[in-house]
mmCIF file of C-alpha atoms in Angstrom:
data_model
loop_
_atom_site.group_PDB
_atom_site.id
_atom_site.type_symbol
_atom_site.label_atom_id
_atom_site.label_comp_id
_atom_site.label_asym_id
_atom_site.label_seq_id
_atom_site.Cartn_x
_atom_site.Cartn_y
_atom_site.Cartn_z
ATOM 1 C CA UNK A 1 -10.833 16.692 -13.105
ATOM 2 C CA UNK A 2 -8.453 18.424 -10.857
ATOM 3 C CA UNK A 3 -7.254 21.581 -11.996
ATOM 4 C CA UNK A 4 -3.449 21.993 -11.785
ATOM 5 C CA UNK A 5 -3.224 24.509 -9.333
ATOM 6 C CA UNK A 6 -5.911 23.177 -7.208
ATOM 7 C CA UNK A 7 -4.129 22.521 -3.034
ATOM 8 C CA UNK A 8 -3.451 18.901 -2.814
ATOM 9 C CA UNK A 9 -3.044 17.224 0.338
ATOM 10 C CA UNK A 10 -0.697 13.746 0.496
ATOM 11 C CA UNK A 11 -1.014 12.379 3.393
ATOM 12 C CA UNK A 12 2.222 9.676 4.209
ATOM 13 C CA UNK A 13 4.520 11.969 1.669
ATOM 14 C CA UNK A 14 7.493 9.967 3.096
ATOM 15 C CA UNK A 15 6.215 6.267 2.083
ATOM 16 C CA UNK A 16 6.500 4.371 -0.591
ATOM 17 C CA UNK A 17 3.045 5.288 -1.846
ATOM 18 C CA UNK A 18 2.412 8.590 -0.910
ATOM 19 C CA UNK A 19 6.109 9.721 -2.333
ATOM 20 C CA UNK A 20 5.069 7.915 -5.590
ATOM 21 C CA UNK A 21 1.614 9.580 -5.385
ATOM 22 C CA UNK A 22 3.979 13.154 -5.587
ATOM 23 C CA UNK A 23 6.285 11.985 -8.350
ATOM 24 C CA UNK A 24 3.341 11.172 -10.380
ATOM 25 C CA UNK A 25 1.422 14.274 -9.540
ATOM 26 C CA UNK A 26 4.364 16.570 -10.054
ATOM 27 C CA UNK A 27 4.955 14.912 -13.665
ATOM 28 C CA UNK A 28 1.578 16.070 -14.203
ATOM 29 C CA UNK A 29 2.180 19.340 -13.635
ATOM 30 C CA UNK A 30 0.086 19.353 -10.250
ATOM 31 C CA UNK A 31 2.756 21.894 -8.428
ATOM 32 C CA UNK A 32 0.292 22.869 -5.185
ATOM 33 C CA UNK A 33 0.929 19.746 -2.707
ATOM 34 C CA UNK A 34 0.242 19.985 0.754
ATOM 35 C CA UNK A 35 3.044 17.378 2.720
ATOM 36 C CA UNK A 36 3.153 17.159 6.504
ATOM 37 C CA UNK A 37 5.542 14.996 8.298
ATOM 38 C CA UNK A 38 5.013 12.703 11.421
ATOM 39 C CA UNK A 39 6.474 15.237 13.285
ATOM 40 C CA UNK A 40 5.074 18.478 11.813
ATOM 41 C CA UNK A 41 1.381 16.810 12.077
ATOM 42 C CA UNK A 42 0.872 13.593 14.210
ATOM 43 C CA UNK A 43 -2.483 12.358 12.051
ATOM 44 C CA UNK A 44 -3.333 10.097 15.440
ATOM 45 C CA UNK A 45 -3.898 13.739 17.085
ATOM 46 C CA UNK A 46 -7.270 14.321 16.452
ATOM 47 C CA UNK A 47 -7.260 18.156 17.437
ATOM 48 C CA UNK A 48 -4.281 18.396 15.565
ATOM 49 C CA UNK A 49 -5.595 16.874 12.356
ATOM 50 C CA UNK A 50 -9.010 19.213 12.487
ATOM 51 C CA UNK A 51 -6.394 22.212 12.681
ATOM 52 C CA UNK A 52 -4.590 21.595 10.138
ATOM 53 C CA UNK A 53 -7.515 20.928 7.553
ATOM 54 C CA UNK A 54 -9.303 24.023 9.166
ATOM 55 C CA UNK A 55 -5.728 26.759 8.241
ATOM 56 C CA UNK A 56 -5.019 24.449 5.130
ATOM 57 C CA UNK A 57 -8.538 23.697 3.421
ATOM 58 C CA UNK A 58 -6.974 21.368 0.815
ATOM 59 C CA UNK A 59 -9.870 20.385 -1.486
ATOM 60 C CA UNK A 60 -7.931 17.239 -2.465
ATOM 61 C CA UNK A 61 -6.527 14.006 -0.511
ATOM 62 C CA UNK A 62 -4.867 11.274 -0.713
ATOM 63 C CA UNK A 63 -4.448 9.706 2.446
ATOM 64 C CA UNK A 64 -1.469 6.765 1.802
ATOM 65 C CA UNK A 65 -0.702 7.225 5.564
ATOM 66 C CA UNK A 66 -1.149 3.703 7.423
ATOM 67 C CA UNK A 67 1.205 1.899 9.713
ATOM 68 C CA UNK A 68 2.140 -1.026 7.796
ATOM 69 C CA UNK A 69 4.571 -4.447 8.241
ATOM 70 C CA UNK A 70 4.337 -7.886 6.980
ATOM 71 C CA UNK A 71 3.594 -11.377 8.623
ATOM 72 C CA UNK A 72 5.315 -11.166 12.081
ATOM 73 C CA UNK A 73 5.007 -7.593 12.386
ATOM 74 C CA UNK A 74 1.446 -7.616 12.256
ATOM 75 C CA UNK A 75 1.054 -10.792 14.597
ATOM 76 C CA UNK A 76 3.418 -9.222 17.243
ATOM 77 C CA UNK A 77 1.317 -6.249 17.648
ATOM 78 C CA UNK A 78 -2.167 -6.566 16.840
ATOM 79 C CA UNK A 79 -3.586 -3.902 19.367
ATOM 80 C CA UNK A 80 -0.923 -1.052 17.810
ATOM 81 C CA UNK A 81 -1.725 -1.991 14.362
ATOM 82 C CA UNK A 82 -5.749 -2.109 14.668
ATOM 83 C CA UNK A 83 -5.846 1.418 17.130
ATOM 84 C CA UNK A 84 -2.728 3.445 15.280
ATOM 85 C CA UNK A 85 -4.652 2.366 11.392
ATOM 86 C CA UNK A 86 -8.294 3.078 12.985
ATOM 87 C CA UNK A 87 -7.361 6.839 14.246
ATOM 88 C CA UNK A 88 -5.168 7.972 11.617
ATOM 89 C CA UNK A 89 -7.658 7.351 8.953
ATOM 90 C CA UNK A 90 -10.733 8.566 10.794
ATOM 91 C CA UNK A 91 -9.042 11.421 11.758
ATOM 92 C CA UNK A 92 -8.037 12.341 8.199
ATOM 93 C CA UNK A 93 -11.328 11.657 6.471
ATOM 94 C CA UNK A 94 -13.618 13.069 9.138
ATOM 95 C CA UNK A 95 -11.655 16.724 8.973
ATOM 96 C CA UNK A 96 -11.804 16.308 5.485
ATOM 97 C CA UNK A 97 -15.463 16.013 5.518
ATOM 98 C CA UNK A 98 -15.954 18.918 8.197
ATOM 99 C CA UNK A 99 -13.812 20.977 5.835
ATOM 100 C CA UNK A 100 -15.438 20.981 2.670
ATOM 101 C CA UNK A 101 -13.016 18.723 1.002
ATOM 102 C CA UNK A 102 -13.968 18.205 -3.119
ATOM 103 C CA UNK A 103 -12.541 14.880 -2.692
ATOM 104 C CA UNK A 104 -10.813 11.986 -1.077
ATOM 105 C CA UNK A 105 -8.914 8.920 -2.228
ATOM 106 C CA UNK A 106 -8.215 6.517 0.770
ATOM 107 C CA UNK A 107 -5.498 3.464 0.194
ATOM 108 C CA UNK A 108 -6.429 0.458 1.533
ATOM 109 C CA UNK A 109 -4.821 -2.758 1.104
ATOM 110 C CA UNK A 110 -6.005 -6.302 -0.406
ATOM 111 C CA UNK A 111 -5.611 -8.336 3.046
ATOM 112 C CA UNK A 112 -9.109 -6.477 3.531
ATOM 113 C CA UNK A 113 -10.359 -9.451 1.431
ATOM 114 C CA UNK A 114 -11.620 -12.514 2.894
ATOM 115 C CA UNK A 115 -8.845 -15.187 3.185
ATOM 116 C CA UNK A 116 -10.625 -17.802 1.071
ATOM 117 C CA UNK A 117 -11.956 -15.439 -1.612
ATOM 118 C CA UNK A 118 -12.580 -16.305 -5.164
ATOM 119 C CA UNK A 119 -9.995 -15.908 -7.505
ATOM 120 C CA UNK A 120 -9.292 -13.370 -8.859
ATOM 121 C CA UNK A 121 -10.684 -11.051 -6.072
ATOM 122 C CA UNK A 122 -13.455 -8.677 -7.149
ATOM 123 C CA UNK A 123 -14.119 -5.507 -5.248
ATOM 124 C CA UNK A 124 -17.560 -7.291 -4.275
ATOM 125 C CA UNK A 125 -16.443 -9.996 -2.170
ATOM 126 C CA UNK A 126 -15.563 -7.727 0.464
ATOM 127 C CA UNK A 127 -16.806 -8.818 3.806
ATOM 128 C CA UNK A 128 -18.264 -12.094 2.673
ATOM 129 C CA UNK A 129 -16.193 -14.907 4.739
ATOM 130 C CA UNK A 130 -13.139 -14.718 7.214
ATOM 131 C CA UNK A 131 -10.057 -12.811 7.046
ATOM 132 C CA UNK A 132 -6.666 -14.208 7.102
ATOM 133 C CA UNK A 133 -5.650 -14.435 10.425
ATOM 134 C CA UNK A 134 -2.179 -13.167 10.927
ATOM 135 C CA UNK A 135 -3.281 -9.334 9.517
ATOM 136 C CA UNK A 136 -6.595 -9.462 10.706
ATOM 137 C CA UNK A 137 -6.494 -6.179 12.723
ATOM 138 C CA UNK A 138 -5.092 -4.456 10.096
ATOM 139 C CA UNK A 139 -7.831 -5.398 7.921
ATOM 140 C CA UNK A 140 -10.190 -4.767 9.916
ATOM 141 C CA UNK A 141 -8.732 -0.967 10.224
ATOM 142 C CA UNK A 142 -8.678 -0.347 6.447
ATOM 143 C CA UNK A 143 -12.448 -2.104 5.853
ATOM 144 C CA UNK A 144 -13.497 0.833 8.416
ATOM 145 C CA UNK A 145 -11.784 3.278 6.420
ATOM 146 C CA UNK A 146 -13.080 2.333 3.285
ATOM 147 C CA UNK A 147 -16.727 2.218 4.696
ATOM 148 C CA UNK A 148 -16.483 5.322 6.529
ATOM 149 C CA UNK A 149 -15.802 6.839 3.113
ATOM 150 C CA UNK A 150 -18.776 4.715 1.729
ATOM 151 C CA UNK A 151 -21.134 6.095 4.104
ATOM 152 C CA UNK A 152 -20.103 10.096 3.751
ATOM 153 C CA UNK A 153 -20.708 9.381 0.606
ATOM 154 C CA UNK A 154 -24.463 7.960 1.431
ATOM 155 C CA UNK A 155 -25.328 10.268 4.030
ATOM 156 C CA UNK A 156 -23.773 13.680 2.850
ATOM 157 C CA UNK A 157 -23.238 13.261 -0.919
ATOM 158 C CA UNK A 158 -19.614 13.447 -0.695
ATOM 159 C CA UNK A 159 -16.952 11.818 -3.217
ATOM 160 C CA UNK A 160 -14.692 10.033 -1.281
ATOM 161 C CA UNK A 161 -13.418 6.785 -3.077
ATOM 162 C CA UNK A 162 -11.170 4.259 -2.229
ATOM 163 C CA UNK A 163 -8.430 2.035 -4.112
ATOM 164 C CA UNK A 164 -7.149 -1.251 -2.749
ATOM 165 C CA UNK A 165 -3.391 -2.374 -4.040
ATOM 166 C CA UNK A 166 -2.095 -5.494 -4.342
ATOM 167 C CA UNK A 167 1.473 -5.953 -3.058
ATOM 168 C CA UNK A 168 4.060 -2.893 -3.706
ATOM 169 C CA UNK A 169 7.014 -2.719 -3.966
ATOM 170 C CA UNK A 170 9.879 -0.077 -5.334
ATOM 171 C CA UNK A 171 11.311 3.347 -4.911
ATOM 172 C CA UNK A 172 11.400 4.334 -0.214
ATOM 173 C CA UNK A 173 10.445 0.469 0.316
ATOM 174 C CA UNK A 174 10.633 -0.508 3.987
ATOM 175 C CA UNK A 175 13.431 -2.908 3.880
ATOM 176 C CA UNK A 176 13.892 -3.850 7.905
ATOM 177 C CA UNK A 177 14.440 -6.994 8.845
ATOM 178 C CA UNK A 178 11.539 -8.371 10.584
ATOM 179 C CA UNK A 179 9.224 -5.112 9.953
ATOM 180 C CA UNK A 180 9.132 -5.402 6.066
ATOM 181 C CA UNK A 181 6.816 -7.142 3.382
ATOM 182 C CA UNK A 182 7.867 -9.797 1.437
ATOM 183 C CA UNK A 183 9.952 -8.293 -1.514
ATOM 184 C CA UNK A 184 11.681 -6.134 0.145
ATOM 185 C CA UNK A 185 12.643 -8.652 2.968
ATOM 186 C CA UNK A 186 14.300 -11.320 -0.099
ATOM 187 C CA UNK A 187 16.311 -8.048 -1.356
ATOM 188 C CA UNK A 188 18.001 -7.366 1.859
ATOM 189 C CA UNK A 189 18.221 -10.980 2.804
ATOM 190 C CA UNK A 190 19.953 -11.870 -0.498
ATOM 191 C CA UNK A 191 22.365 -8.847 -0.806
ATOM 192 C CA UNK A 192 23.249 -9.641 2.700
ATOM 193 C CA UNK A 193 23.529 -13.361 2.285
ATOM 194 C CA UNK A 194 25.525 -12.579 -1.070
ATOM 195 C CA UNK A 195 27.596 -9.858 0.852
ATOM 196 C CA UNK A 196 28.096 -12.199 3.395
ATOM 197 C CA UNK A 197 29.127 -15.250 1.639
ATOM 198 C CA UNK A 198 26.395 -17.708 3.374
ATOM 199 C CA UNK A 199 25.846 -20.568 1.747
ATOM 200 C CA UNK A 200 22.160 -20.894 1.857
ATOM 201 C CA UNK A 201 19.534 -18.764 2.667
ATOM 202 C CA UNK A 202 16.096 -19.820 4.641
ATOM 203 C CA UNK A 203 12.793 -18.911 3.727
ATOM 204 C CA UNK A 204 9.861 -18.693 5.449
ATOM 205 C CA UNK A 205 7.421 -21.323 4.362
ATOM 206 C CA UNK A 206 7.161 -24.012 1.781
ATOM 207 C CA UNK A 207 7.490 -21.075 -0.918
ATOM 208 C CA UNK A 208 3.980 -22.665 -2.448
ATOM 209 C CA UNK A 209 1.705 -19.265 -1.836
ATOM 210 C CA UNK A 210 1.151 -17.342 -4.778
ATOM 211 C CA UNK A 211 1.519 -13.376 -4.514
ATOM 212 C CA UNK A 212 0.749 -10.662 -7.450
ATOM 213 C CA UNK A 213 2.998 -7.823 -7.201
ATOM 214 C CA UNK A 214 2.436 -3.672 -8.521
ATOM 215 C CA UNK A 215 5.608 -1.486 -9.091
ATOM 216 C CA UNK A 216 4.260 1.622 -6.748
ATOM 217 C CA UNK A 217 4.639 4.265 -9.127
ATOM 218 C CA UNK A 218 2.416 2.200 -11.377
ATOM 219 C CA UNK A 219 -0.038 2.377 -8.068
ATOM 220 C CA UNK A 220 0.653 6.367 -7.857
ATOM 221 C CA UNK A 221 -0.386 6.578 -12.010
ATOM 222 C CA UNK A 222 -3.705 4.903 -11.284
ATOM 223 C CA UNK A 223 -4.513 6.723 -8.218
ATOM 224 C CA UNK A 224 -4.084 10.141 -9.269
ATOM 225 C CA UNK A 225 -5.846 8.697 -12.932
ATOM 226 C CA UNK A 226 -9.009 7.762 -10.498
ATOM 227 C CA UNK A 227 -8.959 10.906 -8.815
ATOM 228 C CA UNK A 228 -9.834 12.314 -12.489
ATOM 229 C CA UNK A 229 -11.719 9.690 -13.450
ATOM 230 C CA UNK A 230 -14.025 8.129 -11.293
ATOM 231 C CA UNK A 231 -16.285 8.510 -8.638
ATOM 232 C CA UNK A 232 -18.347 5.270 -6.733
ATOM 233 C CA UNK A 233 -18.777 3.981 -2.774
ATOM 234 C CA UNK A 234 -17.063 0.494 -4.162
ATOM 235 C CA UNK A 235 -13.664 -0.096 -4.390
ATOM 236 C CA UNK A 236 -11.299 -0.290 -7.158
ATOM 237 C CA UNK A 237 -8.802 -2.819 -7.276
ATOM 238 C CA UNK A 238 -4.737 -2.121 -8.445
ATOM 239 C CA UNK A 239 -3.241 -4.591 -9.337
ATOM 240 C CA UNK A 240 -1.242 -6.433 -12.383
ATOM 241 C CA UNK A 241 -3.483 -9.129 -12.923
ATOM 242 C CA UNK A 242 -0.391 -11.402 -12.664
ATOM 243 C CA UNK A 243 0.640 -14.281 -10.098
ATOM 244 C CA UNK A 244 3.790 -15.543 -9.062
ATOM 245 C CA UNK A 245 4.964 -18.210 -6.727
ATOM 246 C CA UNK A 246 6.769 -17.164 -3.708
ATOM 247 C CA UNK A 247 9.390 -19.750 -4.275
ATOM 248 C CA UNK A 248 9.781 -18.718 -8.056
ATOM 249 C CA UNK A 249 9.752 -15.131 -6.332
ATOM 250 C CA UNK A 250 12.726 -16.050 -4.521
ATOM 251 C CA UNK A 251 14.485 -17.748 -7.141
ATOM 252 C CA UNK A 252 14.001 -14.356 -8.796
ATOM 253 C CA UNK A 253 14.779 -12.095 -6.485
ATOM 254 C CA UNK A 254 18.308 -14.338 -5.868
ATOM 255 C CA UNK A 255 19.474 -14.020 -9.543
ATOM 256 C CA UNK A 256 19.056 -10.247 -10.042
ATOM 257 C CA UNK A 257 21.283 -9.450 -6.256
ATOM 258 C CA UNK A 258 23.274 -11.916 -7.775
ATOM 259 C CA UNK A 259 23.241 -14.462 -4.830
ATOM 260 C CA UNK A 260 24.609 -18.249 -5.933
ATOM 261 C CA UNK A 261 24.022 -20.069 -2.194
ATOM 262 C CA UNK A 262 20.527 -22.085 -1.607
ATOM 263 C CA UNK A 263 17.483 -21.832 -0.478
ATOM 264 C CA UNK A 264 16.309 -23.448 2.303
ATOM 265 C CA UNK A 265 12.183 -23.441 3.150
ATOM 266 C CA UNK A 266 11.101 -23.730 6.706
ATOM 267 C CA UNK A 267 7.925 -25.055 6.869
ATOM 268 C CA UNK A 268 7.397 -24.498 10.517
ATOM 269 C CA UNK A 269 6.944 -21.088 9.552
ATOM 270 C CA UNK A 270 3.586 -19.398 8.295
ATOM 271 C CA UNK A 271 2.928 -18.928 4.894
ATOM 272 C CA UNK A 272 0.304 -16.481 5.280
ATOM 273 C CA UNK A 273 -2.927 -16.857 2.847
ATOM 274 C CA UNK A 274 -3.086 -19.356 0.048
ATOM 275 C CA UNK A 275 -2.941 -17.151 -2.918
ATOM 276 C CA UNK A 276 -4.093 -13.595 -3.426
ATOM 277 C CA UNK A 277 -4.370 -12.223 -6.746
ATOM 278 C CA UNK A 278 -7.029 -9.583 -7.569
ATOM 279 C CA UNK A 279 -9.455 -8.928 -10.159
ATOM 280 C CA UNK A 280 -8.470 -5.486 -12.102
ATOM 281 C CA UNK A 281 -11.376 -5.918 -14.816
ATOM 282 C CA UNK A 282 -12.719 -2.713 -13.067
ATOM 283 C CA UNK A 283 -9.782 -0.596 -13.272
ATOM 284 C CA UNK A 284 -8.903 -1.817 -17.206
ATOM 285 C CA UNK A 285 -12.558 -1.292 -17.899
ATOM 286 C CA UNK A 286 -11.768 2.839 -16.990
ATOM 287 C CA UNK A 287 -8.871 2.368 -19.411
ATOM 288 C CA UNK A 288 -5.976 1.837 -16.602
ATOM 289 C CA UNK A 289 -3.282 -0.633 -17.518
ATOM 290 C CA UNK A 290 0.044 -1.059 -15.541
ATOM 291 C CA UNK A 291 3.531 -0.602 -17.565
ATOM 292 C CA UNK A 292 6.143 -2.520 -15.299
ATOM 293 C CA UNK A 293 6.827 -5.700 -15.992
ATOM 294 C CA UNK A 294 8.019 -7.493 -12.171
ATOM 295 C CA UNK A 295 11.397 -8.519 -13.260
ATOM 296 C CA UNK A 296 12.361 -4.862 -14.213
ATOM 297 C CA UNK A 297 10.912 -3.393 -10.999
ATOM 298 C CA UNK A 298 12.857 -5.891 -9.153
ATOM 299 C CA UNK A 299 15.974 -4.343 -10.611
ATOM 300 C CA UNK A 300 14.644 -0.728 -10.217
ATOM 301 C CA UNK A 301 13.768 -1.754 -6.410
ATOM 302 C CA UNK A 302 17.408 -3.304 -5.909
ATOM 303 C CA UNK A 303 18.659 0.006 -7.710
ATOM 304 C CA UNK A 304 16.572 1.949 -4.892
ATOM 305 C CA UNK A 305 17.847 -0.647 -2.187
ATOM 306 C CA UNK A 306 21.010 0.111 -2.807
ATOM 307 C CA UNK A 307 20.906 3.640 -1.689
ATOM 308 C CA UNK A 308 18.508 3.390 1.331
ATOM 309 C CA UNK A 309 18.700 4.322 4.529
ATOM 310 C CA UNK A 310 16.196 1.904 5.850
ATOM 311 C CA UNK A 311 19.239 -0.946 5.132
ATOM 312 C CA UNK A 312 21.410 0.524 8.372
ATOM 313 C CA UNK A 313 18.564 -0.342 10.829
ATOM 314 C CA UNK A 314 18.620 -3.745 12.260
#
């Protein structure tokens, strides 16, 4: 258990996740956090990094940096996404190591599972058949990070373990237009459709995939409850155990901005894999269970929307 004085590190304070990992910590009463931002500590600076961890010594991390994007962002820049992902991450958990860190949690993401996985997804069907395409780099980044922490662990005895989230959305969501995921990109494109007037509004797709979503501060409760409670080289799924259509996820997302137009599907577009919905037996089994139901985080998230900066950039 961590004490609550003990010097945390969060690593990506100003995301979605790592800010939600520092609410949830603070409600704890955790009140020595370690934040760094971008331009205070650039983690891709490896000399940089093993400074910091060599002045700072934090014997606790949670390393929610990543550079992140959905479908076209990832496509568009493959080479940035795989090197930027690969360093950061390394960086991180290797001066963590040479430092005498107690223990690291590293956040992955579920496009590390293969795209034609069984489902539900468990943690051991990792590496067993192809990866979806259009974020294959940045899988292939977060599978290194996760098994980099897997084989500290082997070698040196360390306990670093690793947590990979379904889809998030909520509170410091990245809501640009082509450099966003898929929730956040219907909120804007609604509000602004609605704001607007259009009279439709065009999908990508044929709506038909099916996507589980996780309120992040629901994420931030089970990572810092892992960091207690738990200790293993596999993975742990976070997830809510429930699937929804992207068109229903539209239709949704439409009647809580309060948009009346239609929606149009374009098929020529991709649709990205099938269906991805993870299994979160392991993560009940510890005694985990997520509290927000998706049609209240929706409204939180448009709440949040509302107010963030991240809507002025085109």
């Amino acid at each position: 258990m961590m004490e609550k004085n003990v010097k945390i590190y969060v690593a990506g304070h100003r995301g979605m996740v790592g800010s939600a990992i520092v609410r949830e910590l603070r409600a704890q009463g955790y009140d020595n956090i370690i934040t760094r931002t971008h331009n205070e500590l650039d983690l891709i600076d490896q000399r940089a990094v093993d400074g910091f961890f060599a002045t700072e010594k934090p014997e606790y991390v949670f390393l929610a940096a990543a550079k992140v994007g959905g479908i076209e962002a990832n496509k568009s820049a493959l080479a940035d996404f795989m090197y930027d992902n690969m360093m950061l991450e390394m960086n991180v958990i290797h001066a963590a190591w040479r430092n005498g860190c107690r223990k690291l949690q590293f956040l992955g993401s579920s496009c590390i599972y293969p795209r034609m996985a069984p489902q539900p997804i468990p943690e051991n069907s990792l590496l067993t058949s192809s990866l979806e395409p259009t974020n294959e780099a940045y899988a292939l980044a977060k599978i290194s990070g996760l098994k980099y922490c897997e084989y500290l662990n082997r070698q040196y005895g360390t306990d670093y373990i690793s947590v990979m989230p379904t889809n998030l959305y909520g509170p410091n969501d990245n809501y640009h237009p082509t450099h966003s995921h898929v929730l956040p990109a219907l909120i804007r494109r609604f509000h602004e459709a609605k704001e607007s007037g259009a009279a439709e509004v065009v999908c990508w797709g044929d709506g038909s995939p099916l996507r589980e979503f996780l309120y992040v501060d629901d994420l931030a409760n089970l990572c810092v409850f892992l960091m207690n409670n738990y200790s293993g080289n596999e993975t742990v799924n976070a997830g809510s155990g429930k699937e929804i259509s992207i068109r229903d996820l539209a239709e949704t997302v439409a009647g809580i901005v309060g948009y009346k137009g239609r929606i149009v599907w374009d098929a020529s577009k991709p649709n990205g894999t099938p269906r991805k919905l993870l299994d979160v037996s392991k993560a009940k089994a510890l005694g985990w269970r997520y509290t927000t139901e998706l049609e209240d985080g929706i409204r939180m998230a448009y709440e949040d929307f509302l107010s963030n900066p991240m809507r002025a950039e085109r």
